[in-house]
mmCIF file of C-alpha atoms in Angstrom:
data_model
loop_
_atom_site.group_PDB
_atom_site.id
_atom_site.type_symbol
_atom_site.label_atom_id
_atom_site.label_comp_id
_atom_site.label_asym_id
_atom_site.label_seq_id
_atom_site.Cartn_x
_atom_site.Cartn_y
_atom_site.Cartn_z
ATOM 1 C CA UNK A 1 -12.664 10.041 -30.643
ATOM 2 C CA UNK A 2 -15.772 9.023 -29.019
ATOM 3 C CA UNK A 3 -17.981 10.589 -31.318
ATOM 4 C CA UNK A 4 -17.385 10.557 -34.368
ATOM 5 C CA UNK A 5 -20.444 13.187 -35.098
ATOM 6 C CA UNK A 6 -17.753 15.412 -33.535
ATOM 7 C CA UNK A 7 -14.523 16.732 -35.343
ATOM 8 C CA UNK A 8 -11.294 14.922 -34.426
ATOM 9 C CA UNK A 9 -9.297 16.253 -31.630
ATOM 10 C CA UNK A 10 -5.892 16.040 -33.064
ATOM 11 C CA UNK A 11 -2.589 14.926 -29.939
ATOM 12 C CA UNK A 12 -0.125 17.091 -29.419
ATOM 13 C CA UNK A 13 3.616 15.250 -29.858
ATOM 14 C CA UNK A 14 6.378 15.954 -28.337
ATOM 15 C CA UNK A 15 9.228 17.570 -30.419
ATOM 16 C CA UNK A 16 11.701 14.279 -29.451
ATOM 17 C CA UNK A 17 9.261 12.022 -31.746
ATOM 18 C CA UNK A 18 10.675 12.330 -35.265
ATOM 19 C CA UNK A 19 9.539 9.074 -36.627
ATOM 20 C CA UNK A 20 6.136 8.115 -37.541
ATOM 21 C CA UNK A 21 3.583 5.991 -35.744
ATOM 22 C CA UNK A 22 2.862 2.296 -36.512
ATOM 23 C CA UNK A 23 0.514 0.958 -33.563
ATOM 24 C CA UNK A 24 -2.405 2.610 -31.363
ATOM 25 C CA UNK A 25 -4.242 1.292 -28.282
ATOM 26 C CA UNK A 26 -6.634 2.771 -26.158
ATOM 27 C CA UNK A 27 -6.281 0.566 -22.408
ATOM 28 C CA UNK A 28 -9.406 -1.109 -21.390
ATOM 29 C CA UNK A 29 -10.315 1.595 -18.097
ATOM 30 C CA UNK A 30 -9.875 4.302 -20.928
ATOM 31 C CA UNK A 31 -7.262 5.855 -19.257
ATOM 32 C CA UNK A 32 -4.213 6.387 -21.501
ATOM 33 C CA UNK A 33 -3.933 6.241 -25.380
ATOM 34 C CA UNK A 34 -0.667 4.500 -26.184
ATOM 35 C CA UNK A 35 1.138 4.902 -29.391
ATOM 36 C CA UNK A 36 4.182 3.290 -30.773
ATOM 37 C CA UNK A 37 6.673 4.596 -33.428
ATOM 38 C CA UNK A 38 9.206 3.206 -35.971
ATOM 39 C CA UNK A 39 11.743 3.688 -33.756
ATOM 40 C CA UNK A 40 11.038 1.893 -30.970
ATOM 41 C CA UNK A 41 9.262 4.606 -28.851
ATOM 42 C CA UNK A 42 6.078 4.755 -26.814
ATOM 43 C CA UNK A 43 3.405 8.066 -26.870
ATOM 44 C CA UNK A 44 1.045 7.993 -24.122
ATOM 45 C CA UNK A 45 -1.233 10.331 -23.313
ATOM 46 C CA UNK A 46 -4.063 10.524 -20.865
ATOM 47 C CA UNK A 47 -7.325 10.848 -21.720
ATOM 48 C CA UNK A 48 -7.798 13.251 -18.723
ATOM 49 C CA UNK A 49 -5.118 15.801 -20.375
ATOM 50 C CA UNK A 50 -5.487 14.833 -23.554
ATOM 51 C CA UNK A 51 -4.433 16.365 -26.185
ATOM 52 C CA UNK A 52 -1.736 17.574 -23.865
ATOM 53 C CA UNK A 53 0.776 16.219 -21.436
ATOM 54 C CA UNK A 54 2.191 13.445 -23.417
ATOM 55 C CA UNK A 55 4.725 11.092 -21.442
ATOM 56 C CA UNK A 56 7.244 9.535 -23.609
ATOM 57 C CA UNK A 57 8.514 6.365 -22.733
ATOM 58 C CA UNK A 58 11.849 4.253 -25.059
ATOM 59 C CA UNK A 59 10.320 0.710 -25.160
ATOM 60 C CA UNK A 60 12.260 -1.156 -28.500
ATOM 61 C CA UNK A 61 15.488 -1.110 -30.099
ATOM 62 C CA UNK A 62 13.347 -0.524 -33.428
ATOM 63 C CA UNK A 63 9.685 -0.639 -34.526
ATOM 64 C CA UNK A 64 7.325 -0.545 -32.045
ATOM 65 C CA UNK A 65 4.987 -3.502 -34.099
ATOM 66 C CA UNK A 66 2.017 -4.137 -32.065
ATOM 67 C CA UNK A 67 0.464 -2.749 -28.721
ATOM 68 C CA UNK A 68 -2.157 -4.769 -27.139
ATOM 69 C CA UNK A 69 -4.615 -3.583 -23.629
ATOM 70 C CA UNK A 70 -4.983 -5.948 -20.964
ATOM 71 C CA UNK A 71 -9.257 -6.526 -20.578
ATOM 72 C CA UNK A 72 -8.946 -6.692 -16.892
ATOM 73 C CA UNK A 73 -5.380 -5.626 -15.150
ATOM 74 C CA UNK A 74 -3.460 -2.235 -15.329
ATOM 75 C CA UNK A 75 -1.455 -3.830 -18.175
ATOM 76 C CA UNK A 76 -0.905 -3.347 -21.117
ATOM 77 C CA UNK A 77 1.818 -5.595 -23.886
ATOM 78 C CA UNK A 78 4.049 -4.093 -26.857
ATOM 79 C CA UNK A 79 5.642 -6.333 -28.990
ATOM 80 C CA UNK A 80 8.829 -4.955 -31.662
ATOM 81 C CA UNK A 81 10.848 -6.043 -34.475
ATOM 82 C CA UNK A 82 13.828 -5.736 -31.895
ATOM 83 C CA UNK A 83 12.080 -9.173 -30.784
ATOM 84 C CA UNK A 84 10.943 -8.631 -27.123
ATOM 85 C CA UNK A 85 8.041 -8.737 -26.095
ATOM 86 C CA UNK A 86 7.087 -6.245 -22.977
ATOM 87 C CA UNK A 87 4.166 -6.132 -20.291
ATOM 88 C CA UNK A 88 3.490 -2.442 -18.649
ATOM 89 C CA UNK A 89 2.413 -1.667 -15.352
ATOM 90 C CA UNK A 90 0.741 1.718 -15.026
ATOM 91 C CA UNK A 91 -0.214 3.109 -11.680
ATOM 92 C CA UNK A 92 -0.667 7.511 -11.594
ATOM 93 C CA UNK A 93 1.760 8.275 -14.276
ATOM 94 C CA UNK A 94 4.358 5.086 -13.990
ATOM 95 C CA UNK A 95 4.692 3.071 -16.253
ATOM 96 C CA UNK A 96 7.198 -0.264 -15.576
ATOM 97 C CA UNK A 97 8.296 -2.860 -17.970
ATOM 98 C CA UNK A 98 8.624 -6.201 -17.758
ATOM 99 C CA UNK A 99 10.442 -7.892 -20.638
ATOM 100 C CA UNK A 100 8.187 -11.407 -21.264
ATOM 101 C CA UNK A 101 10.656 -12.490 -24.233
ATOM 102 C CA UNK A 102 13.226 -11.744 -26.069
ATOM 103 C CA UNK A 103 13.873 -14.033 -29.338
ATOM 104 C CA UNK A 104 16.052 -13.303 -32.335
ATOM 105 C CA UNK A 105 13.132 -12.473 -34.640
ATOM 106 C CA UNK A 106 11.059 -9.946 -35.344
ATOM 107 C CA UNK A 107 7.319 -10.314 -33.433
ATOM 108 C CA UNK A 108 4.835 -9.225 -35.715
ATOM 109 C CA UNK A 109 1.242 -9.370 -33.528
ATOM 110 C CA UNK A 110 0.353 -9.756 -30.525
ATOM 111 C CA UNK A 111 -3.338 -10.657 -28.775
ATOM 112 C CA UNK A 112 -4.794 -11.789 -25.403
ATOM 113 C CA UNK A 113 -7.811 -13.564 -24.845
ATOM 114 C CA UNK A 114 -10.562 -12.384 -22.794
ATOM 115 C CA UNK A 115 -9.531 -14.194 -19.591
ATOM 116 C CA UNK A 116 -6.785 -12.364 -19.728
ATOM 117 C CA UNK A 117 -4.726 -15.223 -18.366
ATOM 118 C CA UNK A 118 -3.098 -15.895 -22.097
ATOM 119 C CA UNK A 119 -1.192 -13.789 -24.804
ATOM 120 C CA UNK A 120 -0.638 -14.909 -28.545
ATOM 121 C CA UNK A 121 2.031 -13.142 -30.688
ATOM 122 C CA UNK A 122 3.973 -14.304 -33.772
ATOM 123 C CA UNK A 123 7.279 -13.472 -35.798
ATOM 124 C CA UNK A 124 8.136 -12.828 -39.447
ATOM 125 C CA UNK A 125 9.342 -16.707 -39.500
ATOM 126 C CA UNK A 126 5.596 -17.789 -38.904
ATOM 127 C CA UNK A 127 6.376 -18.683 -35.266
ATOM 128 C CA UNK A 128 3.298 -18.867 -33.339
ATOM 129 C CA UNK A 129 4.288 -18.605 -29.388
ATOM 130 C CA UNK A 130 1.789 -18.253 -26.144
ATOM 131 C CA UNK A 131 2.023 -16.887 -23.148
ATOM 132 C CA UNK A 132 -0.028 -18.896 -19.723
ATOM 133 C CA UNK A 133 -0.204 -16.026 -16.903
ATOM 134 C CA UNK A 134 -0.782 -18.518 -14.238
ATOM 135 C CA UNK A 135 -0.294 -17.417 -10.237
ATOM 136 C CA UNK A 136 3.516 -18.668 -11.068
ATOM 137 C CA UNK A 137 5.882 -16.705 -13.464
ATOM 138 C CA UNK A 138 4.500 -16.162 -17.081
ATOM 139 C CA UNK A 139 5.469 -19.123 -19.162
ATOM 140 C CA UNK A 140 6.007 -19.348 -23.083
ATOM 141 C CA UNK A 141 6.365 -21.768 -25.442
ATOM 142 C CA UNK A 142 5.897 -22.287 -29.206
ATOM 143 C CA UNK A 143 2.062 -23.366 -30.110
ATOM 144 C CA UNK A 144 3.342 -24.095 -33.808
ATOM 145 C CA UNK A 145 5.380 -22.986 -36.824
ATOM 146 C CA UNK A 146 3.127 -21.548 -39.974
ATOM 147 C CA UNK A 147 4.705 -21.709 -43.437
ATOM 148 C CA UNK A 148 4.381 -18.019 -43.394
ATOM 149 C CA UNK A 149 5.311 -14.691 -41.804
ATOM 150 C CA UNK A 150 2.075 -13.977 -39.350
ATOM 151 C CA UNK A 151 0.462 -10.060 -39.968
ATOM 152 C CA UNK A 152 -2.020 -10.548 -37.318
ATOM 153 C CA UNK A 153 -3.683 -12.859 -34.754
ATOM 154 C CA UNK A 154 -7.027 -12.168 -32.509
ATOM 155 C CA UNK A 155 -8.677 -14.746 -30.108
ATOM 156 C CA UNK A 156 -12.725 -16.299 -30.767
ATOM 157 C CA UNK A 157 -14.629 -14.998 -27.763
ATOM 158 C CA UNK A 158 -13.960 -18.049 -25.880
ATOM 159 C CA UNK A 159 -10.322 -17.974 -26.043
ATOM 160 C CA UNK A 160 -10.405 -21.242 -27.604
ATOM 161 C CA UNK A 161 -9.578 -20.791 -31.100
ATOM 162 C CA UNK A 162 -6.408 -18.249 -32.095
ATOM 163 C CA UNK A 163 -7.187 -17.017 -35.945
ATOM 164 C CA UNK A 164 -3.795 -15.496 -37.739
ATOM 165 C CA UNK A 165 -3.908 -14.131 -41.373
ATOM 166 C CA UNK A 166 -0.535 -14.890 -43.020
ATOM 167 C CA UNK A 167 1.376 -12.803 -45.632
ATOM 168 C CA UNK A 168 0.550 -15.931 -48.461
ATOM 169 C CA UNK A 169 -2.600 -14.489 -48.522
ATOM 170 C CA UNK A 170 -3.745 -17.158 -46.205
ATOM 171 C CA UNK A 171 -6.170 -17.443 -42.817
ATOM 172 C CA UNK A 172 -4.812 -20.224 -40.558
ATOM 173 C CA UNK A 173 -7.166 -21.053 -37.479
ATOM 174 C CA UNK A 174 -5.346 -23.055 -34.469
ATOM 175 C CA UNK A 175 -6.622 -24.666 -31.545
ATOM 176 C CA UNK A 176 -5.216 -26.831 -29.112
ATOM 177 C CA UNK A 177 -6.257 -29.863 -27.300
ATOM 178 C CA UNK A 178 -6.706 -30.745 -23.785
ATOM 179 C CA UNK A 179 -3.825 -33.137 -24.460
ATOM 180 C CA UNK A 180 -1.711 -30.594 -25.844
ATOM 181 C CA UNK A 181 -2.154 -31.517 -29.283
ATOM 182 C CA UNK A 182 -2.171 -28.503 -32.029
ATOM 183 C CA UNK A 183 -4.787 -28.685 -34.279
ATOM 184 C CA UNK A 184 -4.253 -26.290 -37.243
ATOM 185 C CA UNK A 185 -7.201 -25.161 -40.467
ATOM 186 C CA UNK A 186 -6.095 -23.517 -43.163
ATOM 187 C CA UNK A 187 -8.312 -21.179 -44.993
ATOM 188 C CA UNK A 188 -6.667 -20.662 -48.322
ATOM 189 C CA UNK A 189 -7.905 -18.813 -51.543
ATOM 190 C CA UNK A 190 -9.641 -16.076 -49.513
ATOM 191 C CA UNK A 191 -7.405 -13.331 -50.434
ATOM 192 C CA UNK A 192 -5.220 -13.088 -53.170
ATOM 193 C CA UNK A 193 -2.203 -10.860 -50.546
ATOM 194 C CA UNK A 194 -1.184 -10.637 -47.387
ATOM 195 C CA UNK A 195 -4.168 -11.002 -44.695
ATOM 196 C CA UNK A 196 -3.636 -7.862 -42.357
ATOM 197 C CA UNK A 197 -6.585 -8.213 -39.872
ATOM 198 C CA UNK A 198 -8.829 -10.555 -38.341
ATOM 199 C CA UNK A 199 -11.580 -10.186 -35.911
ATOM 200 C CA UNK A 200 -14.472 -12.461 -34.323
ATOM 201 C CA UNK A 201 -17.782 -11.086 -33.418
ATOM 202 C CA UNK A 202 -18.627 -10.876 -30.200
ATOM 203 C CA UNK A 203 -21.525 -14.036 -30.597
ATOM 204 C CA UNK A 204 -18.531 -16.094 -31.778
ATOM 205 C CA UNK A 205 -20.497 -16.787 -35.067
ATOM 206 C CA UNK A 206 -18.680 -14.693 -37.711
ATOM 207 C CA UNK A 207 -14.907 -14.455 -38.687
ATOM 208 C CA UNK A 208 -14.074 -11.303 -40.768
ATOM 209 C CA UNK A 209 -10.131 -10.982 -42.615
ATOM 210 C CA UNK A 210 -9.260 -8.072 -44.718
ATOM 211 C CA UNK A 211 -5.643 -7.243 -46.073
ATOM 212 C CA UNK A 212 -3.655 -5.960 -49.221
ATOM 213 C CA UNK A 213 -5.947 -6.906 -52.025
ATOM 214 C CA UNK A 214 -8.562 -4.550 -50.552
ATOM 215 C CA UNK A 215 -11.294 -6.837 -48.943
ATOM 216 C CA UNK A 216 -12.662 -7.286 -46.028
ATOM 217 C CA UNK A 217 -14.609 -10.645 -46.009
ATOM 218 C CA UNK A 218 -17.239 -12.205 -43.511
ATOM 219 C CA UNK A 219 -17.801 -15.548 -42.978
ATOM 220 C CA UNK A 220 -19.835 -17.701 -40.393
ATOM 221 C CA UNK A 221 -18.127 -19.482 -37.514
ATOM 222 C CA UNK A 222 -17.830 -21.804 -36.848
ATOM 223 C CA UNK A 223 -16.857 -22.568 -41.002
ATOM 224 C CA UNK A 224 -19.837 -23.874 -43.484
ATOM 225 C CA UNK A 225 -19.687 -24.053 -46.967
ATOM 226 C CA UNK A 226 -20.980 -21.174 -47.488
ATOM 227 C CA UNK A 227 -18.588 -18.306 -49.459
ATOM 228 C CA UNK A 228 -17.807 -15.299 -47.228
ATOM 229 C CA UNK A 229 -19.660 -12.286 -47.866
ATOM 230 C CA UNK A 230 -17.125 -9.423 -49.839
ATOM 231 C CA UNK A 231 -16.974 -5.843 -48.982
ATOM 232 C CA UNK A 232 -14.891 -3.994 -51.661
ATOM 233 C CA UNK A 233 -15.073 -0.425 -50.674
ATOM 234 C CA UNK A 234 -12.011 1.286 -50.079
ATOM 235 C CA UNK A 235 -9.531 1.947 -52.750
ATOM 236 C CA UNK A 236 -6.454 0.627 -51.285
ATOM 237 C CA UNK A 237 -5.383 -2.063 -48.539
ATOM 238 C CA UNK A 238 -6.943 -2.499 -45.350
ATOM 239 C CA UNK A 239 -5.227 -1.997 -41.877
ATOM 240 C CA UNK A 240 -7.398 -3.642 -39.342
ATOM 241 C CA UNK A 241 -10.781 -4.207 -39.005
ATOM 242 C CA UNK A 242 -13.195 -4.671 -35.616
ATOM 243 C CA UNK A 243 -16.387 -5.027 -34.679
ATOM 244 C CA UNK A 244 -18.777 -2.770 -32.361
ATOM 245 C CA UNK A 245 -19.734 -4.485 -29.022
ATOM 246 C CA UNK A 246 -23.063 -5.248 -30.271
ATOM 247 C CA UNK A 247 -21.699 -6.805 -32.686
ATOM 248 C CA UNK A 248 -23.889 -5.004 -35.493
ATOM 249 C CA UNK A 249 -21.378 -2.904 -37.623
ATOM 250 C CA UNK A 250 -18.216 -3.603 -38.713
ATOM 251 C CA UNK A 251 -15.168 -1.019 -38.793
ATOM 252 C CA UNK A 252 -12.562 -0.980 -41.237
ATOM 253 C CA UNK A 253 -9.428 1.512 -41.340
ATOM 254 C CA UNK A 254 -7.822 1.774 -45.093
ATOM 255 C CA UNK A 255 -4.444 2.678 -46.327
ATOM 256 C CA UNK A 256 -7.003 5.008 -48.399
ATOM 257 C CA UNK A 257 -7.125 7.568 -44.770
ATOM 258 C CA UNK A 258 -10.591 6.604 -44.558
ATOM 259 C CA UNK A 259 -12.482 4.796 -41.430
ATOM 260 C CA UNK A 260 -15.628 3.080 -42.597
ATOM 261 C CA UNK A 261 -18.624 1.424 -40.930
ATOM 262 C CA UNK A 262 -20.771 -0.844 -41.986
ATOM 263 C CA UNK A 263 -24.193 -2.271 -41.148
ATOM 264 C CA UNK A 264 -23.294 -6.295 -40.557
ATOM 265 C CA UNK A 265 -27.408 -7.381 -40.540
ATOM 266 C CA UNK A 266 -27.710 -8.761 -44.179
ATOM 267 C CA UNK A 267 -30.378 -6.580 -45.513
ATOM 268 C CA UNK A 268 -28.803 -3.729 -44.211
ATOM 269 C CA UNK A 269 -25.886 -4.441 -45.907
ATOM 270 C CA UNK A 270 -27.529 -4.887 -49.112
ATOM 271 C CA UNK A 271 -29.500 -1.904 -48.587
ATOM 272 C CA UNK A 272 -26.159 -0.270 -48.461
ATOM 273 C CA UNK A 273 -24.563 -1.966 -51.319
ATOM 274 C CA UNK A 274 -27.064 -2.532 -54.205
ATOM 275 C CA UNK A 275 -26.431 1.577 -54.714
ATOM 276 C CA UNK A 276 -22.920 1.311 -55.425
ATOM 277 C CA UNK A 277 -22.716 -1.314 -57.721
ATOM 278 C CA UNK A 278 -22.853 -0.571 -61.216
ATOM 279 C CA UNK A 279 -22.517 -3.982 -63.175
ATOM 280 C CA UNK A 280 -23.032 -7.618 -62.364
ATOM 281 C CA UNK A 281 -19.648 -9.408 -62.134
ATOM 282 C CA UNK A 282 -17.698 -10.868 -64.818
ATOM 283 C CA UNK A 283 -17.962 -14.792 -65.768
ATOM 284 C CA UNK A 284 -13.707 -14.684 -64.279
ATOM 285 C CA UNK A 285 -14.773 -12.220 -61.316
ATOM 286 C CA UNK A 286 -17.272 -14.981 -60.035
ATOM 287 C CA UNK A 287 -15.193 -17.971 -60.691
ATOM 288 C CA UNK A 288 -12.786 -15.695 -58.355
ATOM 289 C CA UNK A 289 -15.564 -14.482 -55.775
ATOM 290 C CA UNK A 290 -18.353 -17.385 -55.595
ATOM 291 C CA UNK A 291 -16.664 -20.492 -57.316
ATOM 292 C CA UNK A 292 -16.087 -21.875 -60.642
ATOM 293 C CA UNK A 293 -18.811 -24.822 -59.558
ATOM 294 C CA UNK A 294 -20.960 -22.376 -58.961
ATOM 295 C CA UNK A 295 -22.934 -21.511 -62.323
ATOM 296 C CA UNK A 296 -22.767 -18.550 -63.300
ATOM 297 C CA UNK A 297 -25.991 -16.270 -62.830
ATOM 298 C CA UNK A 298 -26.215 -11.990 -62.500
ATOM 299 C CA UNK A 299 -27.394 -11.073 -58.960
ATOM 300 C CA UNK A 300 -29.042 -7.916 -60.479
ATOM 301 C CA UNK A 301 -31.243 -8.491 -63.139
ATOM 302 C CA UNK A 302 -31.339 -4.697 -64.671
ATOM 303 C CA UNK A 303 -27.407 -4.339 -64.656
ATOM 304 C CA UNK A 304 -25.218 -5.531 -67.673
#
């Protein structure tokens, strides 16, 4: 909804759908919401009907995993656990597939960067492939091979650097050389369970991940040493995560049926914070949080 001041409007669909939904997009001219089930189907509605007027469309032989807009084109990409990976043409109310891939494995994610001239996605083996959209066909090919399955991948604002958050709990960040040459960080230790979401800023200076264990975390980008700043408000795991295009709040969406917002300028943050906490953390909870070569101190003076 585009105002959230306003109550929810609620889309009607169709009787066929029997199976709930496990991905949502909204394309980039904000003409059609797109939703994909368990069962391999596509919901799409138009924004000019909406709530009514649904079109449903059979895209996957099973879960319909990830949906992902084009920035520029009349595109748009789903990706399944049947393994293929499909662009969409819209134009008026067709929509045409193209299949882009089809590998025996189930594609997790899927992201493009904002040139829209290449697609990420990645499979419950940890298989990291790209698409090049060049003025040729489409070509793919495997950037690398993680160590575990791959919940989610998003491109930095330049398109140079792909972050994934792994089911180990783990935040790889790969980039590739002119020469071809992969060159893959690995973030480990900054959640404790599967990382389900990860989004750059729009500046390109801050890398948030939240996932199972309930976090969402902020750090700067490029990396310092600096330990990422913890947001620990919802009360179970955390979907996905973006940021506003200003860049000054950060959404989460929680297994908890809650959306939340907050303020990403520091003091506002704190502002926002200090309120809800009730104690200083425990000696193990900072060992965990800041670092056991970190000496211990409280934050708040006039909390136990």
């Amino acid at each position: 909804h585009s105002n959230p001041e306003q109550p929810a409007i609620q889309g009607e669909v169709p009787k066929e759908i029997k199976e709930p939904f496990r991905t949502i997009m909204l394309t980039h001219d904000d003409q059609w919401v797109v939703a994909g089930t368990t069962d391999g189907h596509l919901v799409i509605w138009s924004l000019q009907t909406f709530p009514k007027g649904a079109i449903v469309v059979k895209a996957h032989a099973s879960i319909v995993s990830s949906l992902t807009a084009d920035p520029a084109g009349a595109l748009f990409y789903s990706a399944g656990s049947d393994g293929r990976l499909v662009q969409w043409k819209y134009q008026g109310n067709k929509f045409t597939p193209t299949v882009l891939d089809s590998i025996a494995d189930a594609i997790r994610c899927t992201a493009i960067n904002r040139a829209a001239d290449q697609l990420v996605y990645a499979t419950n083996t940890g298989v990291v492939k790209i698409i090049t959209f060049n003025q040729g066909q489409p070509g793919s090919k495997v950037l690398t091979r993680l160590k575990s399955p791959v919940l989610t991948v998003k491109y930095d604002d330049r398109g140079e650097t792909i972050a994934a958050g792994c089911l180990d709990g783990s935040v790889q960040l790969m980039r590739q050389a002119k020469n071809g040459e992969v060159h893959v960080q690995s973030l480990i230790g900054r959640h404790i369970s599967g990382v389900t979401a990860v989004a750059f800023n729009p500046a390109g200076n801050a890398l948030t991940s939240a996932g199972y264990d309930w976090t969402a975390k902020i750090s700067d980008y490029p990396l310092t040493e600096e330990k990422p700043v913890t947001i620990k408000n919802h009360d179970l795991w955390i979907y996905d995560v973006l940021y506003t295009p200003d860049g000054k709040q950060l959404i989460t969406c929680s297994a908890d049926r809650t959306i939340r917002i907050f303020s990403t300028l520091t003091q506002q943050m704190a502002e926002k914070l200090t309120p809800m906490i009730k104690r200083n953390m425990t000696v193990a909870e900072w060992n965990k949080m800041v670092g056991e070569d970190v000496p211990y101190q409280k934050t708040i003076e006039n909390l136990p």
